[in-house]
Tab-separated table of C-alpha atoms in Angstrom:
chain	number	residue	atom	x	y	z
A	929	UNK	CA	-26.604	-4.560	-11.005
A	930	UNK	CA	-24.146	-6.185	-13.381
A	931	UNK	CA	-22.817	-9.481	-12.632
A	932	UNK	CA	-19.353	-8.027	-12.539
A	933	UNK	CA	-19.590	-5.343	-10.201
A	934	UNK	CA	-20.110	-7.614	-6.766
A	935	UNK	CA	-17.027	-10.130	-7.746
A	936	UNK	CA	-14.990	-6.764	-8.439
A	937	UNK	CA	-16.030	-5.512	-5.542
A	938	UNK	CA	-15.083	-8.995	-3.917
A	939	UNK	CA	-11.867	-8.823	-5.273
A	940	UNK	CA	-11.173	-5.498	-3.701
A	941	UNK	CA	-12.267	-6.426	-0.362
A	942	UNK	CA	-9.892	-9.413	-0.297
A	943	UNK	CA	-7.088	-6.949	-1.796
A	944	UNK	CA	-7.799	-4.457	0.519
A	945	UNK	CA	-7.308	-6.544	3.669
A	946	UNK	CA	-4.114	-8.055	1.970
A	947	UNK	CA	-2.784	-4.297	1.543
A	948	UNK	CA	-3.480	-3.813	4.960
A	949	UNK	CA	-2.249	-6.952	6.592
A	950	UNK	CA	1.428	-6.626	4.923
A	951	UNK	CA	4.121	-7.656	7.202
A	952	UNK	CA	7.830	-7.371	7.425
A	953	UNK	CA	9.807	-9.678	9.457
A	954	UNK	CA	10.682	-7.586	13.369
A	955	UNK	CA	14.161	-9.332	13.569
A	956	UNK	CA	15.737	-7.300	10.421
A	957	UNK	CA	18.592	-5.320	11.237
A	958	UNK	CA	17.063	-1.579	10.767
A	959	UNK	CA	20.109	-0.835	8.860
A	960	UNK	CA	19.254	-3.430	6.172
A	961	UNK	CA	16.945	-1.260	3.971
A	962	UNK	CA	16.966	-3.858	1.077
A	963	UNK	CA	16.040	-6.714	3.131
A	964	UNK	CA	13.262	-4.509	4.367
A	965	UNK	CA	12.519	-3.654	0.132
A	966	UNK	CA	12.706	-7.127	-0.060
A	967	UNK	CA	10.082	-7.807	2.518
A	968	UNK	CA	7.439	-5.230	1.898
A	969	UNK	CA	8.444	-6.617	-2.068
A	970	UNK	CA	7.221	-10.434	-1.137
A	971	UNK	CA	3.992	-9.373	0.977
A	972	UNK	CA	2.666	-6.989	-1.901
A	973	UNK	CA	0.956	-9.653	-2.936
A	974	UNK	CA	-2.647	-7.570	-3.704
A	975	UNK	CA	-0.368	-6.082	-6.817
A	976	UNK	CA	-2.055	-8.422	-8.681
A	977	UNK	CA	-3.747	-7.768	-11.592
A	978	UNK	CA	-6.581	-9.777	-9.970
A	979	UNK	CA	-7.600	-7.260	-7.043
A	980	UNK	CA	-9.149	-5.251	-10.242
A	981	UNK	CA	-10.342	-7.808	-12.039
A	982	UNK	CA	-14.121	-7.821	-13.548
A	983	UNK	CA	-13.407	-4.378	-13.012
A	984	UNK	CA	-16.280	-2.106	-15.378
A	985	UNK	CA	-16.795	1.867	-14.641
A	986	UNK	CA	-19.630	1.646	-16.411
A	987	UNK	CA	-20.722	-0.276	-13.055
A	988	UNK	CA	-20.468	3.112	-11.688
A	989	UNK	CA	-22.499	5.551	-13.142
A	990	UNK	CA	-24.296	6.973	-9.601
A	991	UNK	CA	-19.926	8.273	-9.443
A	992	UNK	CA	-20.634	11.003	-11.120
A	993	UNK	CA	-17.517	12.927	-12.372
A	994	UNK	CA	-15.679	10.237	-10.013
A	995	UNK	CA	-16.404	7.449	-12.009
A	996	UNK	CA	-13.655	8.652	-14.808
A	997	UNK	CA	-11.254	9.136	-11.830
A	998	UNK	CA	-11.885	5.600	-10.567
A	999	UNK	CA	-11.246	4.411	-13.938
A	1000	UNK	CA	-7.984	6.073	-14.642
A	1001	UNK	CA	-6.799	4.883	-11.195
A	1002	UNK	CA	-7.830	0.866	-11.696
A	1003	UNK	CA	-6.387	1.739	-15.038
A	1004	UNK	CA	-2.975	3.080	-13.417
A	1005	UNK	CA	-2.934	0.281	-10.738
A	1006	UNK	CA	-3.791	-2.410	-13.727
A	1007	UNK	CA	-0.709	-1.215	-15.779
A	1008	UNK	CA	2.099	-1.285	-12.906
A	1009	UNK	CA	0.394	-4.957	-11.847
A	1010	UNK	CA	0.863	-6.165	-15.321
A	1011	UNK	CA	4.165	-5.096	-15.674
A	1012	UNK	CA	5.384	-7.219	-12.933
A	1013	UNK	CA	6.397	-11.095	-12.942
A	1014	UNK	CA	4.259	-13.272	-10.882
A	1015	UNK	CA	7.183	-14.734	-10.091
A	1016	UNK	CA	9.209	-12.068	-9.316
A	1017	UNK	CA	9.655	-8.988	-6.559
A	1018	UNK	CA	8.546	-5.506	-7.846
A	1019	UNK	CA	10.420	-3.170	-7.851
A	1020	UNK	CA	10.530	-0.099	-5.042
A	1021	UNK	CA	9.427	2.587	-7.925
A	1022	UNK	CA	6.848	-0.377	-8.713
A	1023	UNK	CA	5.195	-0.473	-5.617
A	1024	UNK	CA	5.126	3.084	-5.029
A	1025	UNK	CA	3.034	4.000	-7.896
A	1026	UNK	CA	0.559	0.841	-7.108
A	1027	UNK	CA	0.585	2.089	-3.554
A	1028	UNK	CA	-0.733	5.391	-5.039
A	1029	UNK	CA	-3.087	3.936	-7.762
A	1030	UNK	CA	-4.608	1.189	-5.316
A	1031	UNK	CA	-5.270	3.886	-2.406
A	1032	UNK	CA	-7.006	5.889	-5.173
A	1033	UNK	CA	-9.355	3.054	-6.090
A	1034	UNK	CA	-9.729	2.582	-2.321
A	1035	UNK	CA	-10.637	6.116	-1.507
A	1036	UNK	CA	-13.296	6.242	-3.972
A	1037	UNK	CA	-15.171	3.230	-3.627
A	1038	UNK	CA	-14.376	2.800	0.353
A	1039	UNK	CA	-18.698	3.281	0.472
A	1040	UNK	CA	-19.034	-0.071	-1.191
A	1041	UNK	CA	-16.996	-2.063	1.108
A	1042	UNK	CA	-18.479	-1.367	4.512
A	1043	UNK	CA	-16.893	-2.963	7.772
A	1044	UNK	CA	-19.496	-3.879	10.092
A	1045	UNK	CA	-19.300	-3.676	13.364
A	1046	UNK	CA	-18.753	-7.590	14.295
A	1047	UNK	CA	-15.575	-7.460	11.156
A	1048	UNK	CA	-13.725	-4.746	13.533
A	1049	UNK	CA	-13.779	-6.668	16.526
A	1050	UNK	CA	-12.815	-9.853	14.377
A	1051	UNK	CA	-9.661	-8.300	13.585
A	1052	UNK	CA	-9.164	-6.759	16.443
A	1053	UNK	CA	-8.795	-9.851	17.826
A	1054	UNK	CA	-6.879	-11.152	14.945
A	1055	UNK	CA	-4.542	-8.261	14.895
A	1056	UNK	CA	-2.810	-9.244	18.394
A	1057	UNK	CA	-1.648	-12.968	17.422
A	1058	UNK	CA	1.872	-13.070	16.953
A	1059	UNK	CA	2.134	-14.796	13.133
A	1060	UNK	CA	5.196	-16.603	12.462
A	1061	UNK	CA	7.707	-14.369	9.936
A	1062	UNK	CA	6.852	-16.704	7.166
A	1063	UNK	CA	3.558	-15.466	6.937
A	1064	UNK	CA	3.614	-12.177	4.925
A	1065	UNK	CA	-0.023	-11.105	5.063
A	1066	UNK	CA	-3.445	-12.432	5.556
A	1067	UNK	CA	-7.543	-12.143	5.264
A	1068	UNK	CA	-10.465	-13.851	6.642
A	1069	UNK	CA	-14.012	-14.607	5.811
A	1070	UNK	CA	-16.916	-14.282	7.694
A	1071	UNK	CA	-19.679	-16.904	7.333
A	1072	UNK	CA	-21.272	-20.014	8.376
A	1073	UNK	CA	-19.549	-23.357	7.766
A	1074	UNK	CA	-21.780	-26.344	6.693
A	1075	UNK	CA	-23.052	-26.796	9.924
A	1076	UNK	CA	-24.320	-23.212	10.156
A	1077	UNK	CA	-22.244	-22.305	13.079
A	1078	UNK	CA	-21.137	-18.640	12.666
A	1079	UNK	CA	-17.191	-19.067	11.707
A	1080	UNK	CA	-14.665	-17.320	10.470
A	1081	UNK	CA	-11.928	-18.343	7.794
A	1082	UNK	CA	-8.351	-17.081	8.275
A	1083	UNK	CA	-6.763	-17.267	5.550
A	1084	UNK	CA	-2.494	-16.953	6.172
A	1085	UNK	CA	-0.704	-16.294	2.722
A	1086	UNK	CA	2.897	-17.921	3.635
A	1087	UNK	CA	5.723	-16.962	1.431
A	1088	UNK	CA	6.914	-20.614	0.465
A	1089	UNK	CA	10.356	-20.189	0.285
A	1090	UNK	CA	10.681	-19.672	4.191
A	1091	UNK	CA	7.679	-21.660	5.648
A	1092	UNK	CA	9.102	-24.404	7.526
A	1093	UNK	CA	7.380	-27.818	5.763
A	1094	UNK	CA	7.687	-30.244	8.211
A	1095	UNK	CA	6.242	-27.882	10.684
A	1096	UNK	CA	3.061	-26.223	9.375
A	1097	UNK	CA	0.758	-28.392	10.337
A	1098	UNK	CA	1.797	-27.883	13.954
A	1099	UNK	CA	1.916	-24.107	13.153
A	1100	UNK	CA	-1.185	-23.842	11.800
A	1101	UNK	CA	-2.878	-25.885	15.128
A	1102	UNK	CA	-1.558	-23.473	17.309
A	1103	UNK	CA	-2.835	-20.612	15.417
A	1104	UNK	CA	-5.936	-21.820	15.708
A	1105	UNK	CA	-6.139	-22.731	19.289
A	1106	UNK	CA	-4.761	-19.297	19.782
A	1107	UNK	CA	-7.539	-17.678	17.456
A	1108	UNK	CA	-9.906	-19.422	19.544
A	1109	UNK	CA	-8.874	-18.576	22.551
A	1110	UNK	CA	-8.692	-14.686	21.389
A	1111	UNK	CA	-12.380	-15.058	19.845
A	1112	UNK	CA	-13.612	-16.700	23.110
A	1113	UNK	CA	-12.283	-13.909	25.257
A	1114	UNK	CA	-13.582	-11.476	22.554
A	1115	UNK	CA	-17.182	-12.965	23.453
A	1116	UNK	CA	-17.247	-13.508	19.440
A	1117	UNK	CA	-19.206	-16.592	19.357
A	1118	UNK	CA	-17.686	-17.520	16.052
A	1119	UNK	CA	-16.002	-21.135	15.123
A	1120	UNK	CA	-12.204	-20.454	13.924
A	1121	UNK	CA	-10.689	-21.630	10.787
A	1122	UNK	CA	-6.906	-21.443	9.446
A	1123	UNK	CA	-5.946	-21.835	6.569
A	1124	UNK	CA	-2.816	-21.701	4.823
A	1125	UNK	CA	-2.098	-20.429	1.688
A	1126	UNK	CA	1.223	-20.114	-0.621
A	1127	UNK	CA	1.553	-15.911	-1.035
A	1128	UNK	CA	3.469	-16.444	-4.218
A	1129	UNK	CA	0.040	-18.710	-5.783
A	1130	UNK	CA	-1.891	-16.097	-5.140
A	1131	UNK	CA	-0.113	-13.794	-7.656
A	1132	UNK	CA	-0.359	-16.496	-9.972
A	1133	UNK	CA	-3.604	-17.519	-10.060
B	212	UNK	CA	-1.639	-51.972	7.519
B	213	UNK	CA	-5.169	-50.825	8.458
B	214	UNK	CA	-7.794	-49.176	6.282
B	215	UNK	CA	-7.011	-45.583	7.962
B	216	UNK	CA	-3.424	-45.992	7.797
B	217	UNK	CA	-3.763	-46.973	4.059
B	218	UNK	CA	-5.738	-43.959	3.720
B	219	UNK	CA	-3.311	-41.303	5.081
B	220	UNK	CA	-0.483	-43.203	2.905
B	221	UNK	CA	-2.240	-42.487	-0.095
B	222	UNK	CA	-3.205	-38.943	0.640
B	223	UNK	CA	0.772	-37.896	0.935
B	224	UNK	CA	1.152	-39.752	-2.258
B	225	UNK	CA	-1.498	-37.770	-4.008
B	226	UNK	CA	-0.419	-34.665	-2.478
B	227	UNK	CA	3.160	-35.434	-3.113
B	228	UNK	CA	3.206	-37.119	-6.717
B	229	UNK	CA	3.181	-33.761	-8.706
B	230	UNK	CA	4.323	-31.198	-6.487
B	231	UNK	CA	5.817	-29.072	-9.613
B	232	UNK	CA	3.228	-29.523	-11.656
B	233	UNK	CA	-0.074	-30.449	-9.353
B	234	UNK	CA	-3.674	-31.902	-10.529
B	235	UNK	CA	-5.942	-29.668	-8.633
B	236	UNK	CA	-8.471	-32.662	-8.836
B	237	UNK	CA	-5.604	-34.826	-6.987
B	238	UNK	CA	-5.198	-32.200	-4.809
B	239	UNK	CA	-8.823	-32.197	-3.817
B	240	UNK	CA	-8.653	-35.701	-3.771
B	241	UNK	CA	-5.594	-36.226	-1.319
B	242	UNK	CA	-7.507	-33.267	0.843
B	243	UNK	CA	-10.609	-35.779	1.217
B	244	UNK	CA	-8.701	-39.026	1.565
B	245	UNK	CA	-6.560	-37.235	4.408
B	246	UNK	CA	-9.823	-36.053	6.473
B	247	UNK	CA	-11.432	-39.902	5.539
B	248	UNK	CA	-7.815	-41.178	7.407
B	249	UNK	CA	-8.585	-39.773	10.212
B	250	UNK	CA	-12.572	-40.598	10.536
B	251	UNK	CA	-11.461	-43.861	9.898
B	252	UNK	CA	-8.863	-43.712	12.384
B	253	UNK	CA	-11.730	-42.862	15.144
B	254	UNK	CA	-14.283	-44.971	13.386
B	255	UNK	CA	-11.787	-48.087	14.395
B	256	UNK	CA	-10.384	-46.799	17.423
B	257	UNK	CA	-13.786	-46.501	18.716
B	258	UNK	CA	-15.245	-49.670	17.705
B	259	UNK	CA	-12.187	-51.522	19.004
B	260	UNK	CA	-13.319	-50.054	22.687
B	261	UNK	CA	-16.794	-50.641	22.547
B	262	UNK	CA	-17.666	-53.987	21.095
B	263	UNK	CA	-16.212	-56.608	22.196
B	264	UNK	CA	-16.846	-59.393	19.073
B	265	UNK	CA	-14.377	-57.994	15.953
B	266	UNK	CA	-16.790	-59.375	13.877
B	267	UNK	CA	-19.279	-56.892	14.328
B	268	UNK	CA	-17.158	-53.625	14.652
B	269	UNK	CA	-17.048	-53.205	11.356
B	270	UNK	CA	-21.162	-52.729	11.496
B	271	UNK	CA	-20.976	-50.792	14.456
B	272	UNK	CA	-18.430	-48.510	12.478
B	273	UNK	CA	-21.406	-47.707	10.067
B	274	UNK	CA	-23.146	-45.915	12.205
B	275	UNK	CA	-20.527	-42.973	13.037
B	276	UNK	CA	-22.283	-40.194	11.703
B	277	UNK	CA	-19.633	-37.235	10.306
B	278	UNK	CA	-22.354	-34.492	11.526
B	279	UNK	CA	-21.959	-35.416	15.159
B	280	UNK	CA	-18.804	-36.521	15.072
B	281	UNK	CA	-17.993	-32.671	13.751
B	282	UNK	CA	-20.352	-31.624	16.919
B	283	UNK	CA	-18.534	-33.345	19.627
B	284	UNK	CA	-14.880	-32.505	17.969
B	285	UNK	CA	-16.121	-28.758	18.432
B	286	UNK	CA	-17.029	-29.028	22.225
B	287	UNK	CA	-13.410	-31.008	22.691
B	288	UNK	CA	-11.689	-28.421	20.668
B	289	UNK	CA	-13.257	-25.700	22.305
B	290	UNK	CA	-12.300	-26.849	25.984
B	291	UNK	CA	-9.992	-24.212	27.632
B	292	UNK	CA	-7.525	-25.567	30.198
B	293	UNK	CA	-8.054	-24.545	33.839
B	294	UNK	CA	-5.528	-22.402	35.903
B	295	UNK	CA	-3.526	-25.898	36.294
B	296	UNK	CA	-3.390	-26.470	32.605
B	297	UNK	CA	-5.061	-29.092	32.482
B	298	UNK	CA	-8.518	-29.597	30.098
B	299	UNK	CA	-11.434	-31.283	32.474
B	300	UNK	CA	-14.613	-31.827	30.448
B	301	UNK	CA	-17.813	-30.996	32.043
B	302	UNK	CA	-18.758	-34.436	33.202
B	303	UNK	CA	-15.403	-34.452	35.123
B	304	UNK	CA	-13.433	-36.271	33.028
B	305	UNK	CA	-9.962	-35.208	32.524
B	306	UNK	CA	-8.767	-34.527	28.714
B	307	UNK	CA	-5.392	-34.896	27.162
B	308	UNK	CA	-4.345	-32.173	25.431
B	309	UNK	CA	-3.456	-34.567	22.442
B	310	UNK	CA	-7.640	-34.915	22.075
B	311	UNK	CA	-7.710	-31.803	21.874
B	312	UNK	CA	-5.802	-31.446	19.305
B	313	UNK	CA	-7.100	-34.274	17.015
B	314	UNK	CA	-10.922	-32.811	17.487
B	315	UNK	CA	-9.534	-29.856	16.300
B	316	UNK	CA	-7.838	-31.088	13.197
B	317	UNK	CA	-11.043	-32.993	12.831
B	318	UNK	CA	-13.353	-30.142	12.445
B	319	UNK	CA	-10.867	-28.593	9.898
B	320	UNK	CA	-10.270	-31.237	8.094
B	321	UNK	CA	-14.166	-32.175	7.591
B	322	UNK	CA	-14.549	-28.573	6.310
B	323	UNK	CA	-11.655	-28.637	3.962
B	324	UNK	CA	-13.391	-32.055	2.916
B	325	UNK	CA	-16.635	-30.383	1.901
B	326	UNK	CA	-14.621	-27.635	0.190
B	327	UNK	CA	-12.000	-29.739	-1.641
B	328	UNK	CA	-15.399	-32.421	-2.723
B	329	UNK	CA	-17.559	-29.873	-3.749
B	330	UNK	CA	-16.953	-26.212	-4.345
B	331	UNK	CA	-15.734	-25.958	-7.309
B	332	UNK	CA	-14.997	-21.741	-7.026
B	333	UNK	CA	-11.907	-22.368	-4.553
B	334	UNK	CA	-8.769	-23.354	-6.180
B	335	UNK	CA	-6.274	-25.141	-4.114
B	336	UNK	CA	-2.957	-24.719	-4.479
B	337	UNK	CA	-0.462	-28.040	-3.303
B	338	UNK	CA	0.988	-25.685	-0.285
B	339	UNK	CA	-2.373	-25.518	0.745
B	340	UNK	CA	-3.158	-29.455	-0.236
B	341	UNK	CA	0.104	-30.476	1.869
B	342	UNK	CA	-0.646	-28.631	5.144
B	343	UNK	CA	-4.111	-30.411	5.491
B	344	UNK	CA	-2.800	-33.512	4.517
B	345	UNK	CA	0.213	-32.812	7.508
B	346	UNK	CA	-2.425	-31.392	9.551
B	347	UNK	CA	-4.159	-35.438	9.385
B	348	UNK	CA	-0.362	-36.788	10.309
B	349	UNK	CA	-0.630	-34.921	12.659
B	350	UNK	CA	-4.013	-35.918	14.434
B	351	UNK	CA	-2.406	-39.539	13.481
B	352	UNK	CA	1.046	-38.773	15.675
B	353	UNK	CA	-1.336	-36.889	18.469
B	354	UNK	CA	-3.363	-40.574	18.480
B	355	UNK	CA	-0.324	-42.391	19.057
B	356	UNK	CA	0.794	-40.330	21.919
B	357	UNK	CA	-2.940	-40.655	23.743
B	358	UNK	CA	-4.251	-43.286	22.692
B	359	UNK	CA	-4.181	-45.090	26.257
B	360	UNK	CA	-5.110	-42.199	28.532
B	361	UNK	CA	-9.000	-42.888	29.314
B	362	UNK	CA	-9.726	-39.422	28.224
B	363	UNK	CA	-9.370	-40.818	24.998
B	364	UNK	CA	-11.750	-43.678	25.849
B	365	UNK	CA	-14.059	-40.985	26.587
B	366	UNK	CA	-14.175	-39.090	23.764
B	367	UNK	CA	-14.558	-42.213	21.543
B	368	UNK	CA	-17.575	-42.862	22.910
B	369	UNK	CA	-19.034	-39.470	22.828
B	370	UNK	CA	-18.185	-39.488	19.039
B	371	UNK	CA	-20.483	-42.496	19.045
B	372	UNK	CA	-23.327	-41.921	21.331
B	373	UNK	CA	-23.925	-38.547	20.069
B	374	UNK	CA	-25.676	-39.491	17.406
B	375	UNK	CA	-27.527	-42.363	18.775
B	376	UNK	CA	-31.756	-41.094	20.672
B	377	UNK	CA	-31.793	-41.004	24.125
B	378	UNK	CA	-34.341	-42.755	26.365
B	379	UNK	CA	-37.397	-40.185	27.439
């Protein structure tokens, strides 16, 4: 297998859950549709030109006649993430056509990013916890931490301009006693880490 | 001021000297110099309890060892409180929820250590640098509040004895 196809394939898993895990702040007023644009604009943060990156069809040749429609798609969703800032919201007609491109890519190669059984009930668990507004989507890892105790990495992508500063730390330790607590009762015998990241780096980077 | 106190100093001044413009490497170094605070912090704490002649606490401070300090912060962290709140470790002993909190930060900070020191495929980012470095002020402020409450005696000395044989 070419080096490039497991980091692509990395890179889409990450992007995947980030697509997934968007959030919009619950205290808008409904009748505020651009603060709501402006919400689902600052937790798009998988339009990226990274969630494709190391991206090769010829990876893909088992695709068969799919393999040209993956391409055009990555190709599609490569454009639209190119043509927005890093530093700056896309626009609704922007995210739209990524929406469309990325769940293309996802459709096709959903057989090479399995969810095993233990992920589900990981975020399952993570699902319920009640993230502070600042924090417009996240992931997590699964692995063992250099003890080699079973843990998981939660990774929060806050958008900076909102986060509180003089507060995250405390933020962050109640997340994880409250990950903990929902692992325990979850009988997932896995040690819980949080992590907090800046939303806007992540476009960046 | 002592060693730990110096320690945590200097990691906000790492974190904080370039904040528009950061040094990833001085972001990896604040991260380790903010989870070496607060070992330190426990390191003295503990030896300040436990032998009596100053002297020699320094030598007895040697022999904290990071991988069973990391065990023991995971059974504290770990502790649930009973229906009355309140966290009771299994030998009985009653647990401020302040401990709790500084094992906690422990464990995270250690593996952010290991990260920030030696894998060189994540790249930090000085939001990320600045919450572990708060998250060690933090442990610090927790200390301050707990500090007297024998709990805290306790779990000094199982940060110690951990990693020293026991009799058969």
């Amino acid at each position: 297998m070419n080096m490039s196809k497991p980091e692509f394939l990395l890179n889409m898993r990450v992007a995947r859950s980030l697509f997934g895990n968007q959030r919009v702040r619950a205290d808008l007023p409904t009748a505020n549709i651009a603060d709501f644009s402006k919400d689902f604009s600052r937790a798009a943060i998988w339009l990226t030109p990274k969630s494709v990156e190391h991206f090769n069809a010829a990876d893909f040749p088992e695709l068969g006649e799919k393999q040209a429609e993956l391409q055009d798609a990555v190709l599609a969703f490569r454009t639209i993430a190119k043509e927005v800032p890093p530093d700056e919201a896309a626009t609704n007609e922007q995210l739209g056509n990524a929406k469309v491109a990325f769940e293309r890519v996802l459709k096709i190669i959903e057989p090479y990013l399995p969810t095993h059984e233990e992920s589900k009930d990981v975020e399952t668990a993570l699902t319920g916890i009640p993230f502070p507004d600042w924090v417009v989507t996240w992931d997590y890892e699964l692995g063992n931490d250099e003890d080699e105790t079973p843990a998981v990495w939660l990774n929060l992508y806050a958008d900076e301009d909102t986060a509180p500063k003089g507060t995250l730390a405390s933020t962050a330790a109640g997340l994880t006693r409250q990950l903990r607590k929902r692992l325990t009762d979850a009988r997932i015998n896995r040690w819980p880490y949080v992590r907090l990241r800046s939303a806007q780096k992540h476009k960046t980077l | 001021m002592h060693f730990h106190q110096d320690l945590l100093v200097l990691a906000r001044q790492m974190v904080d000297r370039n904040a528009a413009q950061p040094i990833e490497a001085e972001l990896r170094r604040a991260i380790s110099t903010a989870y070496y605070a607060l070992f330190h912090l426990l390191t003295h704490e503990g030896t300040a309890r436990i032998v009596a002649a100053a002297h020699l606490r320094s030598r007895v401070a040697r022999t904290f060892e990071h991988k069973f300090m990391n065990a023991v912060c995971k059974e504290f962290a770990a502790m649930q409180p009973n229906p009355a709140g309140q966290h009771v470790h299994p030998s009985g002993v009653l647990i401020p929820s302040g401990v709790i909190t500084i094992a906690s930060e422990f464990v995270t900070l250690q593996d952010s250590r290991l990260s920030a020191d030696y894998d060189t495929a994540i790249t930090w980012d000085h939001f990320e640098a600045e919450a572990i470095v708060a998250s060690a002020e933090l442990a610090f402020g927790e200390w301050q509040a707990v500090q007297a409450d024998p709990g805290s005696d306790f779990f000094l000395v199982e940060l110690w004895c951990r990693g020293i044989p026991k009799r058969s």
